Short mmCIF file of C-alpha atoms and ligand atoms in Angstrom, two decimals:
data_model
loop_
_atom_site.label_atom_id
_atom_site.label_comp_id
_atom_site.label_asym_id
_atom_site.label_seq_id
_atom_site.Cartn_x
_atom_site.Cartn_y
_atom_site.Cartn_z
CA MET I 508 -7.33 12.01 36.48
CA ASN I 509 -4.88 9.94 38.12
CA GLN I 510 -2.45 9.10 35.30
CA THR I 511 1.19 8.59 36.25
CA VAL I 512 4.01 10.44 34.03
CA ASN I 513 4.98 6.84 33.08
CA ALA I 514 1.56 6.11 31.19
CA GLU I 515 1.80 9.56 29.57
CA GLU I 516 5.02 8.87 28.07
CA ARG I 517 3.58 5.73 26.56
CA ALA I 518 2.49 6.76 23.03
CA PRO I 519 0.93 3.43 21.53
CA ILE I 520 3.43 1.40 19.51
CA GLY I 521 3.21 2.47 16.01
CA HIS I 522 3.72 -0.48 14.05
CA ILE I 523 4.08 -4.31 15.54
CA ALA I 524 4.92 -7.11 13.20
CA PHE I 525 4.18 -10.82 14.03
CA ILE I 526 6.08 -13.88 12.46
CA MET I 527 3.15 -16.23 13.63
CA ASP I 528 5.27 -19.45 14.07
CA GLY I 529 4.59 -22.74 15.71
CA ASN I 530 1.11 -23.81 14.55
CA GLY I 531 2.28 -27.18 13.30
CA ARG I 532 4.35 -28.06 16.45
CA TRP I 533 1.10 -27.04 18.63
CA ALA I 534 -0.98 -29.39 16.65
CA LYS I 535 1.79 -32.23 16.80
CA GLN I 536 1.79 -32.00 20.67
CA ARG I 537 -2.05 -32.60 20.49
CA GLY I 538 -1.44 -35.55 18.13
CA MET I 539 -3.32 -33.62 15.51
CA PRO I 540 -2.52 -32.92 11.95
CA ARG I 541 -0.62 -29.56 11.23
CA GLU I 542 -3.73 -28.00 9.62
CA TYR I 543 -5.57 -28.42 12.88
CA GLY I 544 -2.72 -25.95 14.26
CA HIS I 545 -3.38 -23.46 11.46
CA ARG I 546 -6.98 -23.30 12.36
CA PHE I 547 -6.25 -22.52 16.02
CA GLY I 548 -3.37 -19.91 14.52
CA VAL I 549 -6.25 -17.84 12.70
CA LYS I 550 -8.08 -17.71 16.07
CA ALA I 551 -5.09 -16.27 17.79
CA PHE I 552 -4.70 -13.80 14.99
CA GLN I 553 -8.06 -12.63 15.52
CA ARG I 554 -7.55 -12.18 19.26
CA ILE I 555 -4.30 -10.35 18.93
CA LEU I 556 -5.86 -7.96 16.37
CA GLU I 557 -8.69 -7.05 18.34
CA HIS I 558 -6.13 -6.44 21.26
CA CYS I 559 -3.96 -4.34 18.90
CA ARG I 560 -7.36 -2.39 17.92
CA ASP I 561 -7.97 -1.53 21.58
CA LEU I 562 -4.31 -0.71 22.18
CA GLY I 563 -4.49 1.83 19.29
CA VAL I 564 -1.64 0.18 17.32
CA GLN I 565 -1.38 2.13 14.20
CA THR I 566 -0.22 -0.72 11.94
CA VAL I 567 -0.20 -4.47 12.35
CA THR I 568 1.63 -6.89 10.05
CA VAL I 569 1.02 -10.51 10.31
CA TYR I 570 3.39 -13.18 8.28
CA ALA I 571 0.69 -15.46 7.25
CA PHE I 572 2.43 -17.28 4.09
CA SER I 573 5.90 -16.89 3.05
CA THR I 574 7.37 -17.45 -0.47
CA GLU I 575 9.08 -20.44 0.68
CA ASN I 576 5.92 -21.95 2.47
CA TRP I 577 4.85 -23.31 -1.01
CA LYS I 578 7.33 -26.17 -0.51
CA ARG I 579 5.00 -27.69 2.12
CA PRO I 580 2.85 -30.66 1.13
CA LYS I 581 -0.06 -29.67 -0.87
CA LYS I 582 -2.44 -30.64 1.63
CA GLU I 583 -1.08 -28.14 4.21
CA VAL I 584 -0.95 -25.36 1.52
CA ASP I 585 -4.50 -25.98 0.47
CA ALA I 586 -5.74 -25.74 4.14
CA ILE I 587 -3.89 -22.60 4.81
CA MET I 588 -5.48 -21.05 1.59
CA LYS I 589 -9.00 -22.48 2.65
CA LEU I 590 -8.37 -20.49 5.98
CA MET I 591 -7.40 -17.39 4.14
CA ASP I 592 -10.65 -17.64 1.89
CA GLN I 593 -12.81 -18.02 5.14
CA TYR I 594 -10.89 -14.93 6.57
CA LEU I 595 -11.85 -13.02 3.40
CA THR I 596 -15.44 -14.17 3.61
CA GLU I 597 -15.67 -13.18 7.23
CA CYS I 598 -14.04 -9.69 6.50
CA GLU I 599 -16.44 -9.12 3.38
CA LYS I 600 -19.35 -9.91 5.91
CA LYS I 601 -18.47 -7.29 8.53
CA ILE I 602 -16.83 -4.79 6.05
CA GLU I 603 -18.77 -1.92 7.63
CA ARG I 604 -17.72 -2.67 11.04
CA TYR I 605 -14.36 -3.87 9.92
CA ASN I 606 -11.74 -1.47 11.86
CA PHE I 607 -8.60 -1.95 9.66
CA ARG I 608 -7.38 -0.87 6.37
CA ILE I 609 -6.42 -4.14 4.85
CA CYS I 610 -3.16 -4.28 2.60
CA PHE I 611 -1.78 -7.28 1.53
CA LEU I 612 1.90 -7.79 1.20
CA GLY I 613 3.35 -9.91 -1.47
CA SER I 614 2.82 -10.56 -5.25
CA LYS I 615 -0.89 -11.42 -5.82
CA ALA I 616 0.07 -13.14 -9.33
CA ALA I 617 0.25 -16.54 -7.35
CA PHE I 618 -3.55 -16.53 -6.88
CA ASP I 619 -6.30 -17.01 -9.19
CA ASP I 620 -8.60 -14.29 -10.49
CA LYS I 621 -11.10 -14.89 -8.08
CA ARG I 622 -9.20 -14.69 -4.97
CA ARG I 623 -6.92 -11.87 -6.30
CA THR I 624 -10.25 -9.92 -7.22
CA ARG I 625 -11.62 -10.51 -3.69
CA MET I 626 -8.15 -9.24 -2.10
CA GLU I 627 -8.01 -6.01 -4.23
CA LYS I 628 -11.84 -5.28 -3.30
CA LEU I 629 -11.21 -5.49 0.47
CA GLU I 630 -8.03 -3.42 0.06
CA LYS I 631 -10.14 -0.78 -1.90
CA GLN I 632 -13.55 -0.76 0.58
CA THR I 633 -11.09 -0.35 3.66
CA ALA I 634 -8.67 2.22 2.37
CA GLY I 635 -10.24 4.81 4.60
CA ARG I 636 -9.87 3.01 8.04
CA LEU I 637 -7.48 4.46 10.52
CA GLN I 638 -5.59 1.47 11.59
CA THR I 639 -3.76 -0.82 9.16
CA LEU I 640 -3.45 -4.22 8.95
CA ASN I 641 -0.81 -5.67 6.58
CA ILE I 642 -1.10 -9.40 5.64
CA ALA I 643 1.95 -10.90 4.19
CA LEU I 644 0.66 -13.67 2.13
CA ASN I 645 3.01 -14.99 -0.68
CA TYR I 646 5.42 -12.63 0.79
CA GLY I 647 9.28 -12.75 0.99
CA GLY I 648 11.70 -10.05 1.89
CA ARG I 649 13.87 -10.84 -1.03
CA ASP I 650 11.06 -11.38 -3.66
CA GLU I 651 9.97 -7.81 -2.34
CA ILE I 652 13.11 -6.03 -2.83
CA VAL I 653 13.54 -7.75 -6.28
CA HIS I 654 10.13 -6.64 -7.32
CA ALA I 655 10.81 -3.02 -6.18
CA CYS I 656 14.03 -2.85 -8.29
CA ASN I 657 11.88 -4.25 -11.28
CA ARG I 658 9.21 -1.69 -10.72
CA LEU I 659 11.62 1.16 -10.70
CA ILE I 660 13.42 -0.03 -13.69
CA ALA I 661 10.11 -0.24 -15.56
CA GLN I 662 9.33 3.33 -14.68
CA GLY I 663 12.53 4.38 -16.12
CA VAL I 664 14.16 5.43 -12.99
CA ARG I 665 17.82 6.05 -13.13
CA GLU I 666 18.68 6.81 -9.60
CA VAL I 667 16.93 5.55 -6.49
CA THR I 668 17.11 7.26 -2.92
CA GLU I 669 16.19 5.38 0.22
CA GLU I 670 12.76 6.96 0.07
CA SER I 671 12.05 6.13 -3.38
CA PHE I 672 13.14 2.64 -2.83
CA ALA I 673 10.90 2.35 0.24
CA SER I 674 8.03 3.73 -1.69
CA ALA I 675 8.18 0.90 -4.39
CA LEU I 676 8.11 -1.82 -1.50
CA TYR I 677 4.97 -3.66 -0.91
CA THR I 678 4.92 -1.85 2.47
CA ALA I 679 4.96 1.56 0.79
CA LYS I 680 1.96 2.84 2.77
CA SER I 681 3.35 1.60 6.15
CA GLU I 682 5.92 3.16 8.43
CA ASP I 683 8.66 0.72 9.34
CA PRO I 684 7.96 -1.71 12.21
CA ASP I 685 8.78 -0.90 15.67
CA LEU I 686 8.62 -4.14 17.27
CA ILE I 687 8.71 -7.47 15.23
CA ILE I 688 7.43 -10.44 17.39
CA ARG I 689 8.28 -14.03 16.63
CA THR I 690 6.63 -16.88 18.44
CA GLY I 691 7.68 -20.60 18.39
CA GLY I 692 11.08 -20.29 19.78
CA ASP I 693 13.31 -19.82 16.68
CA LEU I 694 15.65 -16.90 16.33
CA ARG I 695 15.61 -15.94 12.79
CA ILE I 696 13.92 -13.66 10.47
CA SER I 697 12.99 -15.95 7.56
CA ASN I 698 12.72 -13.58 4.90
CA PHE I 699 10.35 -11.25 6.72
CA LEU I 700 10.76 -7.38 6.23
CA LEU I 701 14.41 -7.39 5.35
CA TRP I 702 14.47 -3.87 4.41
CA GLN I 703 11.92 -2.46 6.70
CA ALA I 704 13.44 -4.34 9.84
CA ALA I 705 16.73 -2.10 9.68
CA TYR I 706 16.00 -0.57 13.28
CA ALA I 707 13.16 -2.78 14.66
CA GLU I 708 13.40 -3.87 17.97
CA LEU I 709 13.11 -7.81 17.87
CA TYR I 710 11.30 -9.99 20.57
CA PHE I 711 11.45 -13.59 20.52
CA THR I 712 9.27 -16.06 22.48
CA ASP I 713 9.10 -19.80 22.90
CA VAL I 714 5.06 -19.37 23.28
CA LEU I 715 3.55 -21.33 20.14
CA TRP I 716 1.62 -18.99 18.00
CA PRO I 717 -1.85 -20.71 18.82
CA ASP I 718 -1.06 -19.82 22.65
CA PHE I 719 0.07 -16.26 22.10
CA GLY I 720 -2.59 -14.07 23.58
CA PRO I 721 -3.19 -10.48 24.74
CA ALA I 722 -1.28 -11.49 27.98
CA GLU I 723 1.78 -12.45 25.92
CA LEU I 724 1.47 -9.46 23.95
CA ASP I 725 1.30 -6.95 26.90
CA ALA I 726 4.74 -8.79 28.07
CA ALA I 727 6.54 -8.20 24.79
CA ILE I 728 5.10 -4.60 24.92
CA GLU I 729 6.34 -4.08 28.37
CA ASP I 730 9.75 -5.36 27.07
CA PHE I 731 9.86 -2.89 24.29
CA TYR I 732 9.37 0.17 26.41
CA LYS I 733 12.32 -0.97 28.46
CA ARG I 734 14.47 -0.65 25.64
CA LYS I 735 16.60 2.25 24.42
CA ARG I 736 16.60 2.83 20.63
CA ARG I 737 19.59 4.58 19.68
CA TYR I 738 19.37 4.32 15.85
CA GLY I 739 23.26 4.38 15.65
CA GLY I 740 23.36 7.69 17.83
CA VAL I 741 24.55 7.58 21.31
C1 LIG C 1390 3.43 -20.86 11.28
O1 LIG C 1390 3.47 -22.14 11.69
C2 LIG C 1390 2.34 -20.61 10.15
C3 LIG C 1390 2.96 -20.70 8.56
C4 LIG C 1390 3.99 -20.81 8.37
C5 LIG C 1390 1.92 -20.82 7.72
P1 LIG C 1390 4.16 -23.42 11.12
O2 LIG C 1390 3.32 -23.97 10.33
O3 LIG C 1390 5.56 -23.16 10.49
O4 LIG C 1390 4.54 -24.26 12.42
P2 LIG C 1390 5.89 -24.98 12.88
O5 LIG C 1390 6.78 -23.93 12.95
O6 LIG C 1390 5.89 -26.06 12.02
O7 LIG C 1390 5.42 -25.37 14.23
C1 LIG C 1391 8.02 -18.01 8.89
O1 LIG C 1391 7.78 -19.47 9.44
C2 LIG C 1391 7.03 -17.89 7.93
C3 LIG C 1391 5.61 -17.46 8.66
C4 LIG C 1391 5.25 -17.57 9.76
C5 LIG C 1391 4.27 -17.36 7.48
P1 LIG C 1391 8.42 -20.78 8.77
O2 LIG C 1391 8.14 -21.92 9.52
O3 LIG C 1391 8.08 -20.89 7.42
O4 LIG C 1391 9.97 -20.38 8.89
P2 LIG C 1391 11.32 -21.33 9.06
O5 LIG C 1391 11.07 -22.45 8.03
O6 LIG C 1391 11.31 -22.10 10.39
O7 LIG C 1391 12.52 -20.50 8.85
MG1 LIG C 1392 7.31 -22.61 11.26
#
């Protein structure tokens, strides 16, 4: 075994979250409708998920559709939901071989019974898998915080702690993200993981999501390992 000390120090990153942005611009650059970009966005997501599986990343979270994205033209929203349904079908087909425990983040109340049932079934069927994939769909950080408050009120809770509050969030089953990557060049959070991002390392790249591949992820991880996380200490 010829492992360097450096490699031994590098435990896999626990939780990487992705703001998968830039599909629309990627399509526009090619003179194609935005939906075309979303289609290639799904392919990029699948490549990245496989790479995260191989790297042993414990939790992968992807921002697929925000609570604000409903404002987009119906044609685009419908296309995104169709891609989501196709992904559900693909997961169902290879359920035995699927490596990740799937959790959906966001209220499922926005979806019809059929889609909701499929989502819940996939969550149940994959519950025992070792790595986790959180799919943020109809997700907003503010919605999540308000939803958690209402959940606690409904339970008759009179006093909350940071721990009890965190366990009322959609991400109750996940650790906080270590690294949040946003593609597409914008330097903002766009209502993603507002509570959980408290001490996440942020990484922004101009690369548009459909072009974000394993090499780009490796570069982001390389950058992550150079950082010193102080959590307010010295
Ligand atoms: C991100 O890409 C995917 C979703 C928000 C669903 P965009 O669709 O926001 O692409 P740009 O930012 O307009 O290029
Ligand atoms: C964030 O991207 C949401 C997702 C990637 C799903 P947006 O394109 O919606 O964010 P803004 O509008 O640029 O802030
Ligand atoms: Mg965008």
